[in-house]
Tab-separated table of C-alpha atoms in Angstrom:
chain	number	residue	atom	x	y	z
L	189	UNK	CA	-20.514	-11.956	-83.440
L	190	UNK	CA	-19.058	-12.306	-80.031
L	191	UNK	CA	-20.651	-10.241	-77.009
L	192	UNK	CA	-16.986	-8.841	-76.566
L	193	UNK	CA	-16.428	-7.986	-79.765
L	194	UNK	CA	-19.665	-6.268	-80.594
L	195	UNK	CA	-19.380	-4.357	-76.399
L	196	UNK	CA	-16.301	-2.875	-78.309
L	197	UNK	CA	-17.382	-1.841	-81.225
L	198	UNK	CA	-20.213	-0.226	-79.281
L	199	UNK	CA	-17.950	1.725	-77.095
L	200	UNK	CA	-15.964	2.963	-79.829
L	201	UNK	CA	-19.290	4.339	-81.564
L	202	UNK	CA	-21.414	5.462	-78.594
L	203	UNK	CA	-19.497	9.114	-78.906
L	204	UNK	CA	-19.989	8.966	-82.605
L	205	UNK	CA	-23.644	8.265	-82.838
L	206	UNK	CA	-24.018	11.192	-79.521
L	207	UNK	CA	-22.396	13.823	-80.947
L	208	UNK	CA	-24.141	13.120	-84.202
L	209	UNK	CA	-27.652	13.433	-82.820
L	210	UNK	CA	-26.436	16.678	-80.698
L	211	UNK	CA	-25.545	18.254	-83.927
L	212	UNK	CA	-28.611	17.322	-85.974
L	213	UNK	CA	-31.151	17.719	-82.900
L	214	UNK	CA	-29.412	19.617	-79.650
L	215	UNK	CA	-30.881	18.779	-76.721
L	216	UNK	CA	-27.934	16.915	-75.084
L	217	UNK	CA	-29.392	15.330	-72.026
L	218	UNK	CA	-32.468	13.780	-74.443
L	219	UNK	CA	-29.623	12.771	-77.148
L	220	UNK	CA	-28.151	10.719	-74.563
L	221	UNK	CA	-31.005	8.451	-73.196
L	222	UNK	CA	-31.599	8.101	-76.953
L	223	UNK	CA	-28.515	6.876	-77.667
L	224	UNK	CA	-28.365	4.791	-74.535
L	225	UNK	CA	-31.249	3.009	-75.965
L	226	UNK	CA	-29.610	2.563	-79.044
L	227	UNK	CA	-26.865	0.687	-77.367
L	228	UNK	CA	-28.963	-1.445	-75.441
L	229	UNK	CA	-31.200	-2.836	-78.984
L	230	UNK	CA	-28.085	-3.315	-80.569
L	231	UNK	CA	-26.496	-5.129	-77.542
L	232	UNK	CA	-29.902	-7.411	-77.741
L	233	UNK	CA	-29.540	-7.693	-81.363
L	234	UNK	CA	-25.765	-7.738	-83.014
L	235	UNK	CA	-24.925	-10.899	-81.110
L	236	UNK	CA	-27.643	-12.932	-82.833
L	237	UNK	CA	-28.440	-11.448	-86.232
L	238	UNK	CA	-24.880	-9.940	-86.915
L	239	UNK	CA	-23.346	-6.918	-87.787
L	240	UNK	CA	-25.229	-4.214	-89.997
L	241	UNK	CA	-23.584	-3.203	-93.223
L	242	UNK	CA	-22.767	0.229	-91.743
L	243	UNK	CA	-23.217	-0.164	-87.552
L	244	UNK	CA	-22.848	3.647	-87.039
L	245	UNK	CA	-25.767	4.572	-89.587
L	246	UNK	CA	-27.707	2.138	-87.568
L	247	UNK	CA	-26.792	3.191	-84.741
L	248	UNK	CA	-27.936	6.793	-85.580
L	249	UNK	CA	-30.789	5.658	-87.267
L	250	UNK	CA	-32.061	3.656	-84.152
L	251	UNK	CA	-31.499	6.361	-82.095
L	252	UNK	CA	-32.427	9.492	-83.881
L	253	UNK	CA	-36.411	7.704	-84.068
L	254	UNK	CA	-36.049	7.541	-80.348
L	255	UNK	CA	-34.979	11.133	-79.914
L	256	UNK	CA	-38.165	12.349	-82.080
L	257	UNK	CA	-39.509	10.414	-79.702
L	258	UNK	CA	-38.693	11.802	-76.668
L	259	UNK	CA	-38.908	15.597	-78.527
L	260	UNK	CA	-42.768	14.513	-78.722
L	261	UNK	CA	-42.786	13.551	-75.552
L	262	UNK	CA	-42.097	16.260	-74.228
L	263	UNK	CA	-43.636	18.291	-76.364
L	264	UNK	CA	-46.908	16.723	-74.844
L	265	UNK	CA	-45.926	17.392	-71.584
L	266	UNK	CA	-47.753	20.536	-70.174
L	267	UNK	CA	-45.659	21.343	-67.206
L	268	UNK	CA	-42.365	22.119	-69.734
L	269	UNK	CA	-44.318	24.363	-72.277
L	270	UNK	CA	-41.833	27.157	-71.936
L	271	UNK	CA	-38.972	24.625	-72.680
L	272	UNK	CA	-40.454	23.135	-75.178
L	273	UNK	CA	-41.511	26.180	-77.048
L	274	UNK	CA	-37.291	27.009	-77.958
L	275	UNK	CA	-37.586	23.658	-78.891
L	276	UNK	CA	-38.293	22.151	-82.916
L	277	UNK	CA	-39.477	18.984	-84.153
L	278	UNK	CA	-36.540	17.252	-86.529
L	279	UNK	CA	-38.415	17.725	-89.739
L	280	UNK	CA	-37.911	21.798	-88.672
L	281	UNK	CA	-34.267	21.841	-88.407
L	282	UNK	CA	-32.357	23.123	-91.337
L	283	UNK	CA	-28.755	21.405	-90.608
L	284	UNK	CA	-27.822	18.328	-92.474
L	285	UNK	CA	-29.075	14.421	-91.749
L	286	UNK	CA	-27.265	12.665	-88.632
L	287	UNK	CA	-25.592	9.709	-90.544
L	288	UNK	CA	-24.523	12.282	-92.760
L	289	UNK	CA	-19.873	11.872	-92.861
L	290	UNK	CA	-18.106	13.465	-90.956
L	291	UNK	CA	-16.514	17.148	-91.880
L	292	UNK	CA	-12.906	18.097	-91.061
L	293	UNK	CA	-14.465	19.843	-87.874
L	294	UNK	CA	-15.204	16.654	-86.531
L	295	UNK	CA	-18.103	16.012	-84.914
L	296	UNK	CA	-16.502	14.198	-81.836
L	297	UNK	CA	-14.220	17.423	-80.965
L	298	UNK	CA	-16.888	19.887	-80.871
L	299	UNK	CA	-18.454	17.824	-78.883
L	300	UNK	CA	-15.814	17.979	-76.832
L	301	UNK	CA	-15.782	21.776	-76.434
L	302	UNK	CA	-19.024	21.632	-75.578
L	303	UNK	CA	-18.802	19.459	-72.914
L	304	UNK	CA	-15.962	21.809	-71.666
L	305	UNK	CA	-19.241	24.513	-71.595
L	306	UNK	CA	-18.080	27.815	-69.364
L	307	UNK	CA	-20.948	27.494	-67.203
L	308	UNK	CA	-19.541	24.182	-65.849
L	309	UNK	CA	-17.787	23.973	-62.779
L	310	UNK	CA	-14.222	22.172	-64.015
L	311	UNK	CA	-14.799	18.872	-62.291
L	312	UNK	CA	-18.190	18.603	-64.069
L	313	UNK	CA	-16.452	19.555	-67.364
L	314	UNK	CA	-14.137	16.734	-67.148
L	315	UNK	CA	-16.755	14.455	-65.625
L	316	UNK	CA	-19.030	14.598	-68.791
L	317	UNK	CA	-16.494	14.911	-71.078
L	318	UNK	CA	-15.399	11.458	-70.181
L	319	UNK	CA	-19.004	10.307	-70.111
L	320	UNK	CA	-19.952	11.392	-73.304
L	321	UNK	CA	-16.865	11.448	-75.161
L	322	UNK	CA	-14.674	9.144	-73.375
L	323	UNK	CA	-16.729	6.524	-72.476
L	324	UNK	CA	-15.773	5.822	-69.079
L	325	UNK	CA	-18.631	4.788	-66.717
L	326	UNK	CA	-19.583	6.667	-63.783
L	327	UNK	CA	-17.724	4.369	-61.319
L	328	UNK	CA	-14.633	4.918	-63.522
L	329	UNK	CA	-15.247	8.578	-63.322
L	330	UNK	CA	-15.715	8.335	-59.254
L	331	UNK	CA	-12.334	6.623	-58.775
L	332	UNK	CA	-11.015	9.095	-60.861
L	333	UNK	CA	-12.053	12.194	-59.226
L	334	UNK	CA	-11.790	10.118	-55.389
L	335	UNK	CA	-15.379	10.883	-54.890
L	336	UNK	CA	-18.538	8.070	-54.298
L	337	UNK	CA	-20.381	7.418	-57.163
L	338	UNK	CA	-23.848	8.701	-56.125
L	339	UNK	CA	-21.836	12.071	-55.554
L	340	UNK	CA	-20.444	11.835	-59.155
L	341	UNK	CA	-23.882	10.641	-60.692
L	342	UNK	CA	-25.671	13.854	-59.543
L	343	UNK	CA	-22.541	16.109	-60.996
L	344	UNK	CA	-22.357	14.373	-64.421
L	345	UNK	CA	-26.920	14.746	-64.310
L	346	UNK	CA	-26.735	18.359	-63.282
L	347	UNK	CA	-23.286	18.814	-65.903
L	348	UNK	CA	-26.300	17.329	-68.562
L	349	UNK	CA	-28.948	19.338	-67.588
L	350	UNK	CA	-26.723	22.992	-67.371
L	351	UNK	CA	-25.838	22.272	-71.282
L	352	UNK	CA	-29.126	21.485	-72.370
L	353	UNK	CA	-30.565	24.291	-70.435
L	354	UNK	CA	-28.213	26.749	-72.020
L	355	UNK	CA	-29.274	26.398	-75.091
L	356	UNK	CA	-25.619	26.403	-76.963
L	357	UNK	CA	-25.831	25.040	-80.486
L	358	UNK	CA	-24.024	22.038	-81.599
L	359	UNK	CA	-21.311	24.447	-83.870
L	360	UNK	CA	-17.572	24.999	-83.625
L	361	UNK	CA	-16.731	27.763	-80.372
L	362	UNK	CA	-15.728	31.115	-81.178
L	363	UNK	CA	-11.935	32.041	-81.005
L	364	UNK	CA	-12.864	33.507	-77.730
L	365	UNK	CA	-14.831	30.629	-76.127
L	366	UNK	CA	-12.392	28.031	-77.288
L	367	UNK	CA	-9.138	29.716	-75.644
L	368	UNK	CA	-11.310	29.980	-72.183
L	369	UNK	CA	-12.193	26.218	-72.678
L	370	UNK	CA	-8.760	24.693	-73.810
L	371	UNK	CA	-7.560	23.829	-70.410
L	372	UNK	CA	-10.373	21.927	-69.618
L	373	UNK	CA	-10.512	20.591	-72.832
L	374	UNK	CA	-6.422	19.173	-71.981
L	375	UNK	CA	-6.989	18.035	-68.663
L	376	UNK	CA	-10.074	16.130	-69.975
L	377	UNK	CA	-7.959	14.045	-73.152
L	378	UNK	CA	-5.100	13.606	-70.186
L	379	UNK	CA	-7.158	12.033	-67.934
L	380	UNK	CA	-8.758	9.570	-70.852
L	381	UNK	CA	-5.376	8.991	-71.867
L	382	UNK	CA	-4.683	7.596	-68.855
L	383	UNK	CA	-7.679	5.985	-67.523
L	384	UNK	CA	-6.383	3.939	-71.123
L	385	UNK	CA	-2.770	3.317	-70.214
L	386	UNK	CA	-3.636	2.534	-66.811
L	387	UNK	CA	-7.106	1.086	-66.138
L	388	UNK	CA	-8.352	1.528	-62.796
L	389	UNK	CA	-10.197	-1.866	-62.617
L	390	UNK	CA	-10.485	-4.453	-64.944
L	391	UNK	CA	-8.464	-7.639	-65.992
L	392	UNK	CA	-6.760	-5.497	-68.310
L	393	UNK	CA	-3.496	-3.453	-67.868
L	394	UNK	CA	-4.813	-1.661	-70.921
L	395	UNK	CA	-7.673	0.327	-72.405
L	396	UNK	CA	-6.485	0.374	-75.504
L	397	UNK	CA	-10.037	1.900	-76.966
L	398	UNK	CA	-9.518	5.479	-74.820
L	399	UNK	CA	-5.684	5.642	-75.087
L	400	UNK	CA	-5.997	5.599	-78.743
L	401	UNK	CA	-9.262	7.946	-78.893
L	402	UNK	CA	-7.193	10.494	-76.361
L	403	UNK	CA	-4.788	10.451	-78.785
L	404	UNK	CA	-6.371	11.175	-82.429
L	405	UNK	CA	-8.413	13.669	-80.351
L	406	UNK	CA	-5.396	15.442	-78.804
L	407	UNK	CA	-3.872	15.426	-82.838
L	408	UNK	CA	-7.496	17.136	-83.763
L	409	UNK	CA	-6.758	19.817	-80.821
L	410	UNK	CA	-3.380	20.313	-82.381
L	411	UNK	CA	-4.446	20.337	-86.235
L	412	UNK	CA	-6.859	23.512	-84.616
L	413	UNK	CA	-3.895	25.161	-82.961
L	414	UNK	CA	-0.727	24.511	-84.344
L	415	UNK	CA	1.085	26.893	-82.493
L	416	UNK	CA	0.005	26.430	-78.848
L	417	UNK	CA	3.193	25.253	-77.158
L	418	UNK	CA	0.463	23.093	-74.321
L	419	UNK	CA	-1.469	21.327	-76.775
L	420	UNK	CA	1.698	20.202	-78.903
L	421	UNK	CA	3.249	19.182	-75.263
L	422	UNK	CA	0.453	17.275	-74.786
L	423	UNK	CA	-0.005	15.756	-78.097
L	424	UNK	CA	3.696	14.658	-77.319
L	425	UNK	CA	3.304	13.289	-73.930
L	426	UNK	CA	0.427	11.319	-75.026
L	427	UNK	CA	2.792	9.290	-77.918
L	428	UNK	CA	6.038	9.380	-75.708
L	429	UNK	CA	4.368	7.459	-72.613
L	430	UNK	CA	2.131	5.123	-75.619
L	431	UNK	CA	5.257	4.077	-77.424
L	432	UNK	CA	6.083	1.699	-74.293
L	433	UNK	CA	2.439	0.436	-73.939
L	434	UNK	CA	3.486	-2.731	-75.460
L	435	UNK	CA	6.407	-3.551	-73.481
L	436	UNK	CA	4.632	-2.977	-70.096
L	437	UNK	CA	2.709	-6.265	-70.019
L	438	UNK	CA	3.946	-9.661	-70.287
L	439	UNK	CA	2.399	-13.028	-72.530
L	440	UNK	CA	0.084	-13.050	-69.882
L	441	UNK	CA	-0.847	-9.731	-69.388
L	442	UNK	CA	1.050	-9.341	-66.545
L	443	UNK	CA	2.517	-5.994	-65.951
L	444	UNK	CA	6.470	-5.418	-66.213
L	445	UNK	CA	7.903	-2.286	-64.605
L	446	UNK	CA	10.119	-0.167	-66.880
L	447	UNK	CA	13.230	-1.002	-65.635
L	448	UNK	CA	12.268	-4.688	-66.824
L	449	UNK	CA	10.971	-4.070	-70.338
L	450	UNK	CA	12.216	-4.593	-73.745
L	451	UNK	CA	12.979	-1.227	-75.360
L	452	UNK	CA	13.258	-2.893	-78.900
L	453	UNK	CA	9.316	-3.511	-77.942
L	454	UNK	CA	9.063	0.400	-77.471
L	455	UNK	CA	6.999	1.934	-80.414
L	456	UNK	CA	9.692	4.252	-82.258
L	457	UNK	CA	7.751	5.742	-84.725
L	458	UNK	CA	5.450	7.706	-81.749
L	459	UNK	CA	8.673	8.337	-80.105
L	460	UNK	CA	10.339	10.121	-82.997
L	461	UNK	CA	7.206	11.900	-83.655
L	462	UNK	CA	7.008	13.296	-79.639
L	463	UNK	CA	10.320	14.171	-79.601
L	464	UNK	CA	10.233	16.179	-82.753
L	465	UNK	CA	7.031	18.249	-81.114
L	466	UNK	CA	8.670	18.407	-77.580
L	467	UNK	CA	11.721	19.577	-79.181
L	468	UNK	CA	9.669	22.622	-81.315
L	469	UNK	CA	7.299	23.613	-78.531
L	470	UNK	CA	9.775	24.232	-75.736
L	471	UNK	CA	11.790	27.246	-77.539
L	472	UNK	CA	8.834	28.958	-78.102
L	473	UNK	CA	8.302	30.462	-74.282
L	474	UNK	CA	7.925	29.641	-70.352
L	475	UNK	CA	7.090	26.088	-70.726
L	476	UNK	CA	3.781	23.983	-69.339
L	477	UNK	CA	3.168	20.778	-66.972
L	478	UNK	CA	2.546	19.309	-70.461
L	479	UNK	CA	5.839	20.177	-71.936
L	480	UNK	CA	7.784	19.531	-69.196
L	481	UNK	CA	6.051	15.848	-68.893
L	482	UNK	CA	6.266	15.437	-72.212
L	483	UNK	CA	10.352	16.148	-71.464
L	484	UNK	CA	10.490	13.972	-68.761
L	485	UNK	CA	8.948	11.097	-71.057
L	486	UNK	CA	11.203	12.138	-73.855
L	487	UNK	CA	14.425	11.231	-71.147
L	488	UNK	CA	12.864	8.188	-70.568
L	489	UNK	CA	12.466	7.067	-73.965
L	490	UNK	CA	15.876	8.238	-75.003
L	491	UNK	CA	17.408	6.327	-72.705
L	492	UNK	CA	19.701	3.131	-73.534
L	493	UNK	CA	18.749	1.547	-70.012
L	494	UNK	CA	17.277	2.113	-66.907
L	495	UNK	CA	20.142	2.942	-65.089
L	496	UNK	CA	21.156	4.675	-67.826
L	497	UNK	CA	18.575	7.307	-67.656
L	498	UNK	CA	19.580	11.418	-66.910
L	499	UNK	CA	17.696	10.976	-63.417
L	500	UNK	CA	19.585	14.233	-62.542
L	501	UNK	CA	17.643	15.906	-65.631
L	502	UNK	CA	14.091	14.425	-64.498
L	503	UNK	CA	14.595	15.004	-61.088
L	504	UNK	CA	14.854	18.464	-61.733
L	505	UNK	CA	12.475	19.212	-63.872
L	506	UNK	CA	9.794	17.330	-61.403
L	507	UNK	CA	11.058	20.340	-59.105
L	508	UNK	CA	10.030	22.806	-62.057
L	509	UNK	CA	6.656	20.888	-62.333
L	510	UNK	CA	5.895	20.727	-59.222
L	511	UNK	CA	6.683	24.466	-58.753
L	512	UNK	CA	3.407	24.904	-61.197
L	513	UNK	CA	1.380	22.458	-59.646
L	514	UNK	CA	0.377	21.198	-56.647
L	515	UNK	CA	-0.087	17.798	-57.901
L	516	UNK	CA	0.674	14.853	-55.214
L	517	UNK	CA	1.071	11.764	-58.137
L	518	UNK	CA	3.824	14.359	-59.426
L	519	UNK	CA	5.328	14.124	-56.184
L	520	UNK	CA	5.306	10.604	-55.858
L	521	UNK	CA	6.902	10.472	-59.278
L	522	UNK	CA	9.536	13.277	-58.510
L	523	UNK	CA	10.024	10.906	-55.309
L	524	UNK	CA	11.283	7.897	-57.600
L	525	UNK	CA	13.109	10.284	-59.308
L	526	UNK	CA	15.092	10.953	-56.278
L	527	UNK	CA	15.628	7.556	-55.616
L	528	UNK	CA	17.451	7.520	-58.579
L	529	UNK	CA	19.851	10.295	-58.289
L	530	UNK	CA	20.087	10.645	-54.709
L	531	UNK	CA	18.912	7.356	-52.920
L	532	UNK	CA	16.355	5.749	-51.536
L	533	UNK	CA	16.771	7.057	-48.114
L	534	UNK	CA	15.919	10.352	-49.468
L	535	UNK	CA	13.093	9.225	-51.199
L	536	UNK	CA	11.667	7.719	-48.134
L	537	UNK	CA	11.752	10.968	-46.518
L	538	UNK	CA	9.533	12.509	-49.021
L	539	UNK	CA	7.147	9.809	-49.441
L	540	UNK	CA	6.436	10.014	-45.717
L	541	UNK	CA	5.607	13.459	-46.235
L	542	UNK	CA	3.271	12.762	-49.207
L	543	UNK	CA	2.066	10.005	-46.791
L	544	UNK	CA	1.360	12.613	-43.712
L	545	UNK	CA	-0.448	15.224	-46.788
L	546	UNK	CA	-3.416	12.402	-46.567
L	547	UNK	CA	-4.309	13.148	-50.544
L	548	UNK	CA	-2.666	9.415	-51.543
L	549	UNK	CA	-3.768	7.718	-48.917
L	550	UNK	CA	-6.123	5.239	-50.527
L	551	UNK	CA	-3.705	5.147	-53.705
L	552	UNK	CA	-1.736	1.994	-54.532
L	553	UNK	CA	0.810	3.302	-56.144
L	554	UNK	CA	1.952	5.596	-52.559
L	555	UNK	CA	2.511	1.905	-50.670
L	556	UNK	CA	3.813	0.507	-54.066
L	557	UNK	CA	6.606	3.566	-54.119
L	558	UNK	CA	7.308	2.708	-50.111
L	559	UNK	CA	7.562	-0.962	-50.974
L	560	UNK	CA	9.767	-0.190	-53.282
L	561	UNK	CA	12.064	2.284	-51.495
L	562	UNK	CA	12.011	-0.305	-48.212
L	563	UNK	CA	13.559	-3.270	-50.784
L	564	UNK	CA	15.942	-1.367	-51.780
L	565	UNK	CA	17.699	-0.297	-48.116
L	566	UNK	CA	16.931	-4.315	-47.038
L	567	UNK	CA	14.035	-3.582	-44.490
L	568	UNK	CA	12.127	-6.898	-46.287
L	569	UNK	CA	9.647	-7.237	-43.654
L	570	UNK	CA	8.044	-3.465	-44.357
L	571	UNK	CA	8.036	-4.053	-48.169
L	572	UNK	CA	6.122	-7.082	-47.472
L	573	UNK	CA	3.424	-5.710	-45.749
L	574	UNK	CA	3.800	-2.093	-47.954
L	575	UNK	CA	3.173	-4.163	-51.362
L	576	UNK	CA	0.216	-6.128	-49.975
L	577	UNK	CA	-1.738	-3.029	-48.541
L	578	UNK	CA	-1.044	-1.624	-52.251
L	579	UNK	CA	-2.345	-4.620	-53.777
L	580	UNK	CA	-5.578	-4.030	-51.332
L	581	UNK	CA	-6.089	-0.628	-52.921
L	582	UNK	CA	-6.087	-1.231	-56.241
L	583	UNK	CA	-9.169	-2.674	-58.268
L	584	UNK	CA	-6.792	-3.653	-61.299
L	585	UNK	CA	-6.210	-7.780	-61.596
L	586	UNK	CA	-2.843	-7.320	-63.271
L	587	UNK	CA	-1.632	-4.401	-60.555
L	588	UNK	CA	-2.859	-6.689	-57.659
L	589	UNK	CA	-1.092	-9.853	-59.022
L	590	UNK	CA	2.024	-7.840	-59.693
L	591	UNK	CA	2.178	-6.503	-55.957
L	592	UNK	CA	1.402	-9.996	-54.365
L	593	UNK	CA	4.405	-11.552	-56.850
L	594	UNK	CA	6.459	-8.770	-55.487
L	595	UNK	CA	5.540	-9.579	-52.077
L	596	UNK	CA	6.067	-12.839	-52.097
L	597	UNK	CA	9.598	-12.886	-53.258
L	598	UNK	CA	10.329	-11.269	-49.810
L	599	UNK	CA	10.515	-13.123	-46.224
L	600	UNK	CA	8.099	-11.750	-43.634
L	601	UNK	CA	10.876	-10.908	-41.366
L	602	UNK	CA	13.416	-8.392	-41.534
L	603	UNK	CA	16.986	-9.580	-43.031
L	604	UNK	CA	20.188	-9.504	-41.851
């Protein structure tokens, strides 16, 4: 089996097989370096002498004789007697085997709760929850969160340690821990949504692996409650800005800007189904950022053409998100709204004030919305030089070859 093929298939499982051996054994931290190792043997092995009949069993099975292991380990280990002595061997546990199927709780969403633990600073929810259940790495995490990765390797090691320290079994939250963790739990699927939609680095355009997994997550949030207005907001943002995954790149993976694509490409089933729970959620109070992207996505996917899009409409409910969070991508986006519906000259202004904020500094897609604006009033010269520093600050092939084509259609000097 090919060594992409079986990296995949490993990626897809590695939150499985961990939130299997959490809820057999606890001990989150140890469950991890023993499904690490896991990975690694069958990384060594799967290449060579195929695929097992049933990869996750072995995958569990691997790594649940390295976790009794480790338990032993430590048990041995004289300097963590009072930790070990809350601990029990697996033969003493009373809950059901590992590679036993999955229940309609899921395994993979309460391990998502738990990841979104109380006594977790919000950063370091997200940051593990993407670890664990997202699979992102920690320098995908770190360019997430703007930080250096040593900085984000301690927080996701001390996120680790907090959970197993606290001693939280692997079960379902009560009603009353689950409402205090659902934001995190939001922000988290959000941010693997689009790590997915948008890679950060990579040859890829697409992570089509966390996208997806985002997604049946976020419809496992919803199935658990139906009637919060966010979570259905969410759900529907998540298959509104999905539908036109497939129209954003090109034969050759090249990326192609909405006002470009094919909306026959556009995925009409997930569009029906966001607009149906956009359309139920908003009566039913004060709406969220969710919603209210979810009803900015809905315009766009409504829309006969570019052109034809209610910019008006977006542009003013930007002004309504951005009234409820102080969010500087939302910005940039209500920015291009602007351009839209007022012109670019007004856009420019704002974009020089998100510029002056400092928060998007480093961020491609600031100097790619400049670039931009500049092309459109003539100045050829600036939106040269604007799309190449964005192409410097990305670390995503098909985003950096996009921004050089860009720039390259334009003269170096001003025209006219």
């Amino acid at each position: 089996m090919p060594n992409n093929q079986v990296a995949d298939l490993l990626r897809v499982s590695a939150p499985q097989v961990l939130a299997a051996l959490v809820r057999r054994y606890g001990h989150f931290d140890t469950a991890e370096d023993a499904v690490q190792e896991a990975l690694l043997a069958a990384a060594t092995q799967w290449p060579d002498q195929g695929l097992p009949d049933n990869p996750r069993a072995w995958l569990i099975t691997v790594a649940s004789r390295r976790m009794t292991d480790l338990l032993r380990s430590e048990q041995a280990r004289k300097q963590r007697e009072e930790t070990v002595a809350r601990w029990a061997l697996p033969q003493d546990w009373l809950t059901p085997p590992a590679d036993r199927q999955p229940t309609d709780s899921d395994d993979t969403l309460i391990l998502l709760f738990l990841c979104c633990h109380p006594a977790l600073s919000p950063p370091s929810q997200v940051a593990l929850t993407l670890r664990a259940v997202g699979g992102l790495t920690t320098a995908e995490i770190a360019r997430a969160f703007l930080v250096p990765e040593p900085t984000m390797t301690k927080r996701i090691s001390r996120a680790k340690k907090t959970i197993k320290d606290s001693g939280v079994p692997f079960a379902p939250p009560s009603v009353g821990d689950r409402d205090a963790r659902l934001a995190a739990v939001l922000h988290v699927l959000y941010l693997i949504f689009t790590e997915g939609y948008a890679a950060t680095a990579g040859a890829s355009l697409h992570r089509v692996e966390l996208s997806t997994e985002a997604i049946r997550l976020t419809r496992l949030v919803h199935r658990l409650l139906p009637g919060d207005a966010e979570v259905a907001g969410l759900l529907a943002l998540l298959l509104l800005t999905d539908a036109r995954r497939e129209a954003r790149t090109g034969p050759g993976g090249e990326l192609i800007p909405m006002a470009d694509q094919d909306r026959g490409r556009w995925n009409a089933e997930f569009i029906t189904e966001g607009i149906a729970l956009i359309t139920a959620s908003l009566p039913r109070g004060v709406p969220g950022p969710y919603q209210l992207q979810a009803a900015i996505a809905a315009l766009h996917d409504e829309a006969p053409s570019y052109p034809d899009t209610d910019w008006p409409q977006i542009m003013l409910l930007y002004e309504r998100l951005l009234a409820l969070v102080d969010n500087p991508m939302i910005a940039l986006n209500h920015a291009a709204a602007v351009s839209m519906a007022r012109g670019p000259h007004a856009a420019l202004k704002l974009v020089d004030d998100l510029e002056a904020d400092g928060r998007l500094t480093d961020d491609h897609r600031l100097h790619a919305v400049r670039a931009h604006l500049l092309e459109t009033i003539g100045d050829t010269a600036a939106a040269r030089a604007a799309y190449l520093l964005a192409a410097q600050h990305t670390m995503s092939i098909p985003q950096q070859r996009y921004l050089h084509a860009r720039a390259a259609r334009l003269p170096g000097e001003t025209s006219g």
